[in-house]
XYZ file of C-alpha atoms in Angstrom:
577
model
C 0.000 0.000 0.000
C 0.505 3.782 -0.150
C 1.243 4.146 3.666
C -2.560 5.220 3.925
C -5.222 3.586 5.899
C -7.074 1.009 4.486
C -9.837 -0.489 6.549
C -12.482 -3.531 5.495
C -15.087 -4.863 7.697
C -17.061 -7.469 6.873
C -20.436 -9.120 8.612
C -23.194 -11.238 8.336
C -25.733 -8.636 6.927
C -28.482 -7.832 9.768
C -29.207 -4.565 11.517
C -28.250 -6.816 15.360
C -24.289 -7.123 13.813
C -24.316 -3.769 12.088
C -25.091 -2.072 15.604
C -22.606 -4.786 17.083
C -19.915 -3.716 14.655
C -20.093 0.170 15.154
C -19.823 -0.874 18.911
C -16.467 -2.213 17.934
C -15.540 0.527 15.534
C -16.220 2.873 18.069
C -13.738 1.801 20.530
C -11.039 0.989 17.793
C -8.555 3.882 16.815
C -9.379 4.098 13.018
C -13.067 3.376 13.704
C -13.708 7.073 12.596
C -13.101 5.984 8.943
C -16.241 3.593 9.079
C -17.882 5.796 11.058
C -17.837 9.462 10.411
C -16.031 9.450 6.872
C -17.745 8.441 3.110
C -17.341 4.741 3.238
C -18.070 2.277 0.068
C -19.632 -1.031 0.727
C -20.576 -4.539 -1.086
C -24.135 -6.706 0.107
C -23.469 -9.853 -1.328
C -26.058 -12.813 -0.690
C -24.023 -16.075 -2.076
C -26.532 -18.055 -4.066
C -26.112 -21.828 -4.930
C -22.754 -22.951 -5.596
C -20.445 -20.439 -5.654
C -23.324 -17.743 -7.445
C -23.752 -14.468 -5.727
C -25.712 -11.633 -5.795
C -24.167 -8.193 -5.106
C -25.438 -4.810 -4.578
C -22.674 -1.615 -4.301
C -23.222 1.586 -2.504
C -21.392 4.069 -1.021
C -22.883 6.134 1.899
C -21.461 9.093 4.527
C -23.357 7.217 6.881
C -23.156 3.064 7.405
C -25.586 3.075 9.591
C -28.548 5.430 8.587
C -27.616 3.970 5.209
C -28.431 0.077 6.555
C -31.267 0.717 8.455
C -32.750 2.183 5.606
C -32.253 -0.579 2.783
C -33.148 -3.154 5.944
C -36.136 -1.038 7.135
C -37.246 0.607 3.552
C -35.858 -0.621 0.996
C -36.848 -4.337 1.438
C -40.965 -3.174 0.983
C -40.079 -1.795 -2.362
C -37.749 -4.175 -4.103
C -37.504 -7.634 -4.045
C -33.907 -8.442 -3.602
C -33.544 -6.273 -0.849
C -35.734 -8.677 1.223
C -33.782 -11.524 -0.026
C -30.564 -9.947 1.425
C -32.359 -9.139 4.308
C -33.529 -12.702 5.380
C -30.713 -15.191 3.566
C -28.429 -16.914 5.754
C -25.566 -16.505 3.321
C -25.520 -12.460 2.848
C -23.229 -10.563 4.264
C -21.528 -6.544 3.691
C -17.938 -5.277 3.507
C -17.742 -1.844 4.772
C -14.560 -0.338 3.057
C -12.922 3.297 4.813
C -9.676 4.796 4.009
C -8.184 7.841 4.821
C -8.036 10.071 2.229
C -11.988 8.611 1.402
C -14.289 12.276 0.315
C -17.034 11.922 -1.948
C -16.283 11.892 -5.298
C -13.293 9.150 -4.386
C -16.039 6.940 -2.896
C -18.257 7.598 -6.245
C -15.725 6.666 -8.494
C -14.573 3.647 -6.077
C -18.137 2.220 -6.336
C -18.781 2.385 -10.106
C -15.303 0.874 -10.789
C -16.296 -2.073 -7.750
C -19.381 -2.759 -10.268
C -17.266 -2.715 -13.442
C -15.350 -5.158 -11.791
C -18.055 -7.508 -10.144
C -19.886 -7.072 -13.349
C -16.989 -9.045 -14.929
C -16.584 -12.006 -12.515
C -17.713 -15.410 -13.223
C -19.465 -16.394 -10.147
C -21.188 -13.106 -9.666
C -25.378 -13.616 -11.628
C -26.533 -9.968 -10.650
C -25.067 -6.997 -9.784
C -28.223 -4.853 -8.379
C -26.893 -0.905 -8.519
C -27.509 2.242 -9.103
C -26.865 4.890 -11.878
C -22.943 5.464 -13.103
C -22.154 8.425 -11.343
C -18.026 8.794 -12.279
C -16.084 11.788 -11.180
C -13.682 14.523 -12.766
C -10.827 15.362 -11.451
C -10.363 16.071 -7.138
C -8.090 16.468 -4.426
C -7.427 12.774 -4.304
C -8.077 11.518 -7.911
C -4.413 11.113 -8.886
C -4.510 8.126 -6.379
C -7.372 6.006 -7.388
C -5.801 3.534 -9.169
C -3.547 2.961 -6.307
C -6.414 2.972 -3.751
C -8.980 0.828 -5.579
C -5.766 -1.810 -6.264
C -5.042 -1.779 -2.346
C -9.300 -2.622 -1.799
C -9.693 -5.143 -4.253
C -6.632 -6.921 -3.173
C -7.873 -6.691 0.449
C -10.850 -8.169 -0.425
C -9.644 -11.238 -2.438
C -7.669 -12.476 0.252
C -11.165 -12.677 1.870
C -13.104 -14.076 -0.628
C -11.269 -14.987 -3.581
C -14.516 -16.561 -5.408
C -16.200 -13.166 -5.162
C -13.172 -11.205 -5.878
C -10.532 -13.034 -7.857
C -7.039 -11.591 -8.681
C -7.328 -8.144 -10.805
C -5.845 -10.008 -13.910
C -8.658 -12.304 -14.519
C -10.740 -9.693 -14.129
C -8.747 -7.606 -16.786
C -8.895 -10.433 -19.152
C -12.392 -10.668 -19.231
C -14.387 -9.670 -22.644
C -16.889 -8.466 -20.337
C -15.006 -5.729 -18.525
C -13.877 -4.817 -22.344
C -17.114 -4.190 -23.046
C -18.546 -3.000 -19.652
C -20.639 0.417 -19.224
C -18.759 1.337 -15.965
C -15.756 2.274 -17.634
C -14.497 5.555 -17.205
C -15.856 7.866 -20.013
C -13.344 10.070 -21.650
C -14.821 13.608 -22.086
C -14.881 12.966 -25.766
C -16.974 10.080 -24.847
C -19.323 11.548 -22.528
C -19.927 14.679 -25.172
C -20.850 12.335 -27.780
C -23.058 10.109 -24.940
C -25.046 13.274 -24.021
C -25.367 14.925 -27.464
C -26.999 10.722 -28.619
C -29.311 10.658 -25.393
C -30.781 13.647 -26.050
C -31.411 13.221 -29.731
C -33.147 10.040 -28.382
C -35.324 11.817 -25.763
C -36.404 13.761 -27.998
C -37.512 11.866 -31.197
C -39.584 9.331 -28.643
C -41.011 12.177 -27.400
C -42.062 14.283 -30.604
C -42.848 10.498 -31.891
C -40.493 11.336 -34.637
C -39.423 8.437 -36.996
C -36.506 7.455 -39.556
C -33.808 9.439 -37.388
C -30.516 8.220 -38.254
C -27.020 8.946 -35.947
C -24.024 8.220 -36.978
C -21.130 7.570 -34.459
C -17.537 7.280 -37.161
C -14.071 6.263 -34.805
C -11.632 4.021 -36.282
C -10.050 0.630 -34.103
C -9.806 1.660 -30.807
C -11.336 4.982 -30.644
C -14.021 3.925 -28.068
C -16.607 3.007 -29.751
C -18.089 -0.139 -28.354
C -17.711 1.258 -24.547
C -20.201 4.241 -25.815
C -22.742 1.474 -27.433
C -22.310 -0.292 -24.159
C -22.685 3.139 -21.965
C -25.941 4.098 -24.356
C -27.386 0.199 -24.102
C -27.183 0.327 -19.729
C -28.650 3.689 -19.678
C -31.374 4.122 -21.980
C -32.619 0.323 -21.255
C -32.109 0.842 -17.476
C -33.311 3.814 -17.202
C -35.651 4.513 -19.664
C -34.227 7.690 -20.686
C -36.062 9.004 -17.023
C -39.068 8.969 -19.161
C -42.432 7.683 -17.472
C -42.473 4.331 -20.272
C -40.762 1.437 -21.481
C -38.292 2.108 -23.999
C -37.977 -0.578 -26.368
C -34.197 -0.699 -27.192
C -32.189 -3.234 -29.273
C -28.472 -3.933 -29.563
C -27.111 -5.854 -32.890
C -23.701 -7.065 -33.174
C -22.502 -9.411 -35.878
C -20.398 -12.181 -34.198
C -21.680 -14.465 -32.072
C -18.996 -13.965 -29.152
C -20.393 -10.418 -29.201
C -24.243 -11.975 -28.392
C -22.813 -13.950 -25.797
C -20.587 -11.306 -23.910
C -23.832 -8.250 -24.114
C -26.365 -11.106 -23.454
C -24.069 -11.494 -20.170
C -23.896 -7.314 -19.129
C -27.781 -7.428 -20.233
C -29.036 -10.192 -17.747
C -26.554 -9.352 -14.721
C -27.711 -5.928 -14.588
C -31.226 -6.712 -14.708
C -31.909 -4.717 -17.923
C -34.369 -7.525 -19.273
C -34.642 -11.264 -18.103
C -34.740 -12.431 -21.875
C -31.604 -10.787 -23.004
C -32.402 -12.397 -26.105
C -35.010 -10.143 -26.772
C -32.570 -7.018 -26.924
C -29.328 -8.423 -27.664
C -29.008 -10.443 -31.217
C -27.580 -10.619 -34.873
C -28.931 -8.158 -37.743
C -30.508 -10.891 -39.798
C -32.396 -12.256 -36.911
C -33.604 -8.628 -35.292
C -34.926 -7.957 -39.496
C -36.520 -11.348 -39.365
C -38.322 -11.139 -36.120
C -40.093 -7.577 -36.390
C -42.608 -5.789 -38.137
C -42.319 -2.956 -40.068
C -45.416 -2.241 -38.706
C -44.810 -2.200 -35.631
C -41.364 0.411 -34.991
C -39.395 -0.181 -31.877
C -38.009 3.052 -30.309
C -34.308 2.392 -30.462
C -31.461 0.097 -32.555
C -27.918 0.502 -31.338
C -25.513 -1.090 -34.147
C -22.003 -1.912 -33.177
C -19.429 -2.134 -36.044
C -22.740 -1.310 -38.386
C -19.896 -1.097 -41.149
C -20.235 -5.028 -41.279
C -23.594 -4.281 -42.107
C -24.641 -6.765 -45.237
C -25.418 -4.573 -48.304
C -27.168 -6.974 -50.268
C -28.769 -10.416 -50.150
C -27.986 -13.901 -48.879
C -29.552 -17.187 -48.054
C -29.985 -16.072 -44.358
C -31.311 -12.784 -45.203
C -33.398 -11.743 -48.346
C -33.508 -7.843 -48.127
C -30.781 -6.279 -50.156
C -29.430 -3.271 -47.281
C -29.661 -4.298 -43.389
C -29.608 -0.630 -42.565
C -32.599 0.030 -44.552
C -34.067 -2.640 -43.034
C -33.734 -1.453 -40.057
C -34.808 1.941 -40.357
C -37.904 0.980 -41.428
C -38.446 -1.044 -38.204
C -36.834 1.016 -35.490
C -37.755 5.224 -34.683
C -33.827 5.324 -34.217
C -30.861 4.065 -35.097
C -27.286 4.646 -33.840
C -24.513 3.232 -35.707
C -21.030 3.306 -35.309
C -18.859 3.086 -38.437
C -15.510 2.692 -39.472
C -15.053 1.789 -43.508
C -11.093 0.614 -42.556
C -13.240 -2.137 -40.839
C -14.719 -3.627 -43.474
C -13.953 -6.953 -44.279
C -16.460 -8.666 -46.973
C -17.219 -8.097 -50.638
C -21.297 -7.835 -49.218
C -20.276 -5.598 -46.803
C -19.322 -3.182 -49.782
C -21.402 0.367 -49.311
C -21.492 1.633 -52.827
C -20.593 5.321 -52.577
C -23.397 6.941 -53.682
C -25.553 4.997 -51.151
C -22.881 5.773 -48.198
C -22.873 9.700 -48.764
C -26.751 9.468 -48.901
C -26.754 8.227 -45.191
C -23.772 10.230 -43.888
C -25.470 13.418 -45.929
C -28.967 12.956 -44.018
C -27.344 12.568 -40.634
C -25.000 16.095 -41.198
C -28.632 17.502 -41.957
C -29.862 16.807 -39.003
C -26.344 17.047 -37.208
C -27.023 13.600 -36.499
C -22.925 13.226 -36.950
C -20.700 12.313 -34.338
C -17.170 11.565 -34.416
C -14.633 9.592 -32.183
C -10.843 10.602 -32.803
C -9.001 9.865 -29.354
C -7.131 6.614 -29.801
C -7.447 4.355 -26.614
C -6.798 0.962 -27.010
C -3.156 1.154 -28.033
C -1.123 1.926 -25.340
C 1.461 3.437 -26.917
C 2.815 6.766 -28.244
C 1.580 9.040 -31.060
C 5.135 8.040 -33.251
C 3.996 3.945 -31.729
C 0.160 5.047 -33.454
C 1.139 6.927 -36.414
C 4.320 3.870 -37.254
C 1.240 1.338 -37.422
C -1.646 3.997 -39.513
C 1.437 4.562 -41.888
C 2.120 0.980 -42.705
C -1.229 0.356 -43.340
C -2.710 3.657 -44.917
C 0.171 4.005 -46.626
C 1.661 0.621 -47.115
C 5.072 2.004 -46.383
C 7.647 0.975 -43.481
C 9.371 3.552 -41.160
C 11.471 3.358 -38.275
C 9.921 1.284 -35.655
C 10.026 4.143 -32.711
C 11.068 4.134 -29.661
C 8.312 4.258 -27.049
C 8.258 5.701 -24.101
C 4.958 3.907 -22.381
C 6.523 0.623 -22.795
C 4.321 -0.645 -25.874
C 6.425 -3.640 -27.672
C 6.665 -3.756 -31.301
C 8.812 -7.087 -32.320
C 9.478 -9.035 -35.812
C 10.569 -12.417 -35.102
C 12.587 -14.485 -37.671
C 10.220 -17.512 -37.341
C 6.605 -18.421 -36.932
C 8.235 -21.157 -33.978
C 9.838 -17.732 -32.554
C 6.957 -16.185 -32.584
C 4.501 -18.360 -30.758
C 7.512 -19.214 -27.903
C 7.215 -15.254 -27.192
C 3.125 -15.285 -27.067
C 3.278 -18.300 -24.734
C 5.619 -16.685 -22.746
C 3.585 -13.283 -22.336
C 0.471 -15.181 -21.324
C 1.987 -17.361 -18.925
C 2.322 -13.553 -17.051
C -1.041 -13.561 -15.021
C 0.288 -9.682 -14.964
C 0.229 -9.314 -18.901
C -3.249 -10.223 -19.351
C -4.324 -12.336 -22.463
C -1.793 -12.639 -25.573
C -2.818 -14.537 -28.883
C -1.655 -15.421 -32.258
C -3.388 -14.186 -35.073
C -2.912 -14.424 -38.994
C -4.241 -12.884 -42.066
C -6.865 -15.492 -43.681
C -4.234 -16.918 -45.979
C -4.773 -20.570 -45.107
C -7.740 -22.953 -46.025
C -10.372 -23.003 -43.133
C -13.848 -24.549 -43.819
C -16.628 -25.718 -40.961
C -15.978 -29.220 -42.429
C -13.321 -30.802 -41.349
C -10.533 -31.745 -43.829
C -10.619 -35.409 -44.806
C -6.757 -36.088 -44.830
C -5.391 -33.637 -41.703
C -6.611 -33.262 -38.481
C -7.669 -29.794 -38.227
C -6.980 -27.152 -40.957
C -3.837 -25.358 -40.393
C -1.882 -22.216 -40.820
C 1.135 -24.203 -42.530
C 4.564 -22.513 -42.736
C 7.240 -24.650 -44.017
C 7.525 -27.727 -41.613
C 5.621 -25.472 -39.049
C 1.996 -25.283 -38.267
C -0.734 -24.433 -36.143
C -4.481 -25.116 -36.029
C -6.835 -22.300 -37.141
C -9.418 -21.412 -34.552
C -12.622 -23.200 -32.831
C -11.101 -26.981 -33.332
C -9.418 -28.102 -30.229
C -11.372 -29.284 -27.402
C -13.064 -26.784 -25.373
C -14.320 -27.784 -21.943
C -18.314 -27.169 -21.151
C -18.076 -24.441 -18.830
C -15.742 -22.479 -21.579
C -17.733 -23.005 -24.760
C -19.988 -19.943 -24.118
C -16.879 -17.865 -24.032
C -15.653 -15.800 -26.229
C -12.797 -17.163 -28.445
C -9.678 -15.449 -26.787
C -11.035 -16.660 -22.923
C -10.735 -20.044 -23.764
C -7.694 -22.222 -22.283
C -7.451 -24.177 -25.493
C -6.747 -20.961 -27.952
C -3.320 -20.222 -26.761
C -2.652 -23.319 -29.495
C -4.753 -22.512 -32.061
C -4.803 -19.182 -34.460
C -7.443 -16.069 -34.892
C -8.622 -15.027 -38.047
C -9.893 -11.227 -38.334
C -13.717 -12.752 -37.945
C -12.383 -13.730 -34.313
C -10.933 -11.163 -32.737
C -12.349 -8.421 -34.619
C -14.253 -5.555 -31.881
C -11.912 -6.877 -29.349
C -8.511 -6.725 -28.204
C -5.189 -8.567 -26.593
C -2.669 -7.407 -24.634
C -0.347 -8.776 -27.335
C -1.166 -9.624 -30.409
C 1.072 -12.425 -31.994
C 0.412 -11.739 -35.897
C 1.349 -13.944 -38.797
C 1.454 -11.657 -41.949
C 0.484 -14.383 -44.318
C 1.958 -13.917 -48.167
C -0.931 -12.084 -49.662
C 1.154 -9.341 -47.833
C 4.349 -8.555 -49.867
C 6.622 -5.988 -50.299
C 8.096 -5.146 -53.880
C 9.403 -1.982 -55.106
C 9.684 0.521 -51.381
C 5.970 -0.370 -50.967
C 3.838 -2.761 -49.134
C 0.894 -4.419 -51.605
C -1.678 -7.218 -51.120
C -1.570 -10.523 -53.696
C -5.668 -11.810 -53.691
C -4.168 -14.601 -55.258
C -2.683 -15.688 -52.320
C -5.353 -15.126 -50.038
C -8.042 -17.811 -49.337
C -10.269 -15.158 -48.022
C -13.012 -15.823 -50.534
C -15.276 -13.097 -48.820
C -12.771 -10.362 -49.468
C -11.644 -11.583 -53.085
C -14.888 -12.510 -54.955
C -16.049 -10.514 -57.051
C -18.889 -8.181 -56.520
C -21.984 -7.087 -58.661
C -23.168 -3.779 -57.669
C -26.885 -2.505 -57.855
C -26.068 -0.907 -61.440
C -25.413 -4.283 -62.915
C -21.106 -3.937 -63.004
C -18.956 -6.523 -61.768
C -15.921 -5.506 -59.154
C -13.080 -6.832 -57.087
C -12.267 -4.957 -54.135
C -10.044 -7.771 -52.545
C -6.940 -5.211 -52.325
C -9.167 -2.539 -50.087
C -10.707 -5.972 -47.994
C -6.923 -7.131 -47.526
C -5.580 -3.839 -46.219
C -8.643 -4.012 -43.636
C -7.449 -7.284 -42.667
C -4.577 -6.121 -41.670
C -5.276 -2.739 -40.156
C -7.947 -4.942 -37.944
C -4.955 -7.714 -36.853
C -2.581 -4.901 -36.307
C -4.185 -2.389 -34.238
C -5.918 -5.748 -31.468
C -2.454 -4.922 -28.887
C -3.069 -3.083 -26.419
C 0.200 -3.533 -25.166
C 2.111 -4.980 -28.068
C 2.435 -5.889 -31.345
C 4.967 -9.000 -32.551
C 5.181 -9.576 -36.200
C 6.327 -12.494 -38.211
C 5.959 -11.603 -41.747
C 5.902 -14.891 -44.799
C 7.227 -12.761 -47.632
C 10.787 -12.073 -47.285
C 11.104 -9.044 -48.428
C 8.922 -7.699 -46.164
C 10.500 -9.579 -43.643
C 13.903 -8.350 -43.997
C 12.051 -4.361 -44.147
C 10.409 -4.978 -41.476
C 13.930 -6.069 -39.749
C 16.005 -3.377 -40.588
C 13.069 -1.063 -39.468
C 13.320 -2.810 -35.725
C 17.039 -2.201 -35.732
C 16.655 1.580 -37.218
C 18.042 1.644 -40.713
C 16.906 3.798 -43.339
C 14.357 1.999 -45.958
C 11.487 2.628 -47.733
């Protein structure tokens, strides 16, 4: 610790050892900190198993504060009662020196983000995100809120488990108690109210835009926008019928998760689902208020056998009175995911009308310096090869000689509990089919005598299948394609630049022929009737979506050698192109 106080009490939860406690506190030398200062606290009420309940509060009174939910709160809402006569609840009362109000706040929504994110935790029963600015004491909350949760895991390490697992979690990625940046909360504020206001004027066909590229915030704001509108209700005396639509599946699962432990519906189905399956399922009759579209840019924009429209966006403007959609064209990955221009500048036109246009630009999942940033946007806008940079926040940029090299330095960074999760990744170079091949085991990334299974083909225990792809055990031996990992992130990212990445002539440019990314390579008839190819634009988004997943670091083992040696000599600091 800092050399401050720290002080956790804990007790079976019951106004008889609440009024025996403050007994104690009172006669104990740093009893005032439970006593007379803001204090944060955790009712948890442990279910079958190892399944709890929580609820997280914070209070500049314990006591009133007790005898209120006890007394009060238990006639009003179910759970409270529950806590109130189960023979397994009990609180943690946490006081610390420098404790004032807005450190307490800010304690308290991070102790949700947190519990949100744990396993054996079904419900997390709170109240509205309330996060601070900056105070006297806010330069030390990282350090604080380390020192509690630490505390507390030596008491209970199946409520609180060590901060890396935690950290690891797709969950917490994805969580709405993260800490908004200003840019965030501007653009949070300016969407909320453009909502209010179109379900109360009734208003229909409103269109907002949200444009960031990887890593710019984006999903934490869909999150943010999901917990308080469909919590909430946008403090509006109705039911506001909101909807989120991601396109992966691991996406479903993780939001289902947030959706049903914070009590925003019990059928998290019902709000949380694909694009094809939300169009399928509802009436344009029959508008629901509010769509929320993360990575809409993977948006299908024209027919398949799933789905028979010819423009999911359409689609779903005709059955929602608003959609929110957050965009980034660099993200793009498949020939139908292709938004003819004419059709893109008609959207992006009608939302500046309406200043319906919102834009992300603060970079925040790579840790890293602006030179770290700009070395990794120039190789891929670009396609040319700089210096790597020196950076002074620590983030790791490597090129390994070897694919074996390679994966001997990912293993090594996740067997640090400290680093958080590290994967290898590849660009979809490789055959991978959901048959299995007839003469190989699994399908492979194949490198000279070298190889490694693609992804979702080794064992995966029960209780892990649900998980996203990165969380389970088994995928430290297996490889991510862009359709795993895209919308989330690593703390290293182990990439295999496969040869449809060369680099001839002081340039970097992309071979379809190599590539047995059919999506990206076909070709593509567009609603006047031409025939296109767009595989080199759908390659350079591969990349730019396997390159920018580190949040920490970035290690690079590169097929072609020429772009091998380039990339090399740029480690090292030579001059090239």
């Amino acid at each position: 610790m800092m050399g401050n106080l720290l002080k956790i009490e804990n007790m079976q939860y019951s106004l008889e050892n609440l009024n025996n406690s403050v007994q104690k506190w009172k006669s104990s030398s740093d009893g005032k900190y439970l006593l007379t200062y803001p204090t944060v606290y955790i009712i948890n009420d442990k279910k079958r198993g190892s399944n709890f309940e929580v609820y997280v509060g914070e209070t500049a009174d314990i006591r009133n504060r007790t005898r209120q939910h006890l007394n009060v709160d238990r006639k009003m809402k179910p759970f409270w009662d529950d806590f109130s006569i189960s023979n397994n609840s009990s609180m943690y009362v946490i006081g610390h020196e420098l404790f004032n109000k807005s450190l307490t706040l800010d304690i308290e929504n991070r102790l949700m983000q947190y519990l949100l994110s744990v396993d054996n935790v079904s419900r997390v029963h709170n109240s509205r995100t309330n996060q601070q600015n900056e105070y006297f004491t806010s330069d030390k909350l990282d350090d604080i809120f380390s020192d509690i949760w630490k505390a507390l895991n030596r008491k209970n390490k199946s409520l609180f488990p060590i901060e890396s697992i935690i950290k690891d979690s797709a969950i917490f990625k994805a969580s709405p108690f993260h800490k908004l940046t200003q840019e965030q909360i501007n653009a949070k504020e300016e969407i909320l109210d453009k909502i209010k206001e179109s379900v109360i004027s009734n208003e229909e066909g409103q269109l907002i835009v949200v444009e960031g590229e990887a890593g710019s915030g984006k999903t934490v704001l869909m999150s943010t926008l999901l917990y308080e509108i469909g919590k909430y209700n946008l403090d509006l005396d109705r039911n506001i019928d909101i909807h989120l639509l991601v396109n992966h599946n691991e996406h479903v699962s993780i939001y289902n998760q947030i959706v049903t432990k914070l009590g925003i519906s019990t059928k998290a189905n019902d709000i949380v689902s694909r694009p094809t399956r939300f169009i399928n399922s509802h009436s344009t009759n029959e508008k629901v208020d509010v769509v929320i579209v993360d990575e809409a840019h993977l948006l299908l924009t024209q027919g398949k056998q799933s789905y028979q429209g010819k423009n999911h966006l359409n689609d779903l403007l005709e059955r929602a009175k608003v959609v929110v959609i957050v965009f980034d064209l660099k993200q793009v990955l498949k020939t139908e995911q292709i938004w003819e221009l004419d059709k893109l500048n008609y959207y992006f036109d009608s939302a500046k009308i309406k200043n319906n246009h919102i834009r992300l630009k603060n970079q925040m999942r790579i840790n890293g310096d602006e030179a770290t940033v700009n070395w990794i946007r120039n190789l891929v806008d670009n396609q040319k090869i700089s210096n790597i940079p020196y950076d002074n926040k620590g983030y790791e940029i490597k090129i390994f000689d070897t694919p074996n090299e390679l994966k001997k330095a990912i293993n090594d960074k996740s067997q640090n509990t400290d680093s958080g999760i590290s994967r290898m990744l590849a660009t979809f170079d490789w055959q991978y089919k959901e048959k299995s091949p007839e003469n190989e085991d699994y399908w492979r990334v194949k490198i000279g005598d070298w190889s490694m299974p693609w992804n979702y083909q080794l064992k995966v225990s029960r209780k892990q299948k649900n998980l996203p792809w990165l969380e389970q055990n088994q995928s430290i031996d297996e490889i991510g394609s862009t359709y795993t990992i895209q919308g989330l992130d690593l703390n290293v990212a182990g990439v295999i630049i496969g040869p449809s990445v060369k680099y001839r002539d002081g340039r970097i440019i992309f071979d379809e022929k190599s590539s047995a990314n059919k999506k990206a390579t076909q070709r593509r008839t567009l609603e006047d009737g031409s025939k296109h190819y767009f595989s080199e634009m759908l390659l350079k988004n591969e990349l730019n979506v396997l390159l920018t997943r580190g949040v920490n670091g970035l290690y690079i083992y590169a097929v072609d050698d020429q772009l091998r040696e380039v990339l090399k000599k740029a480690s090292k600091g030579d001059k090239n192109g």
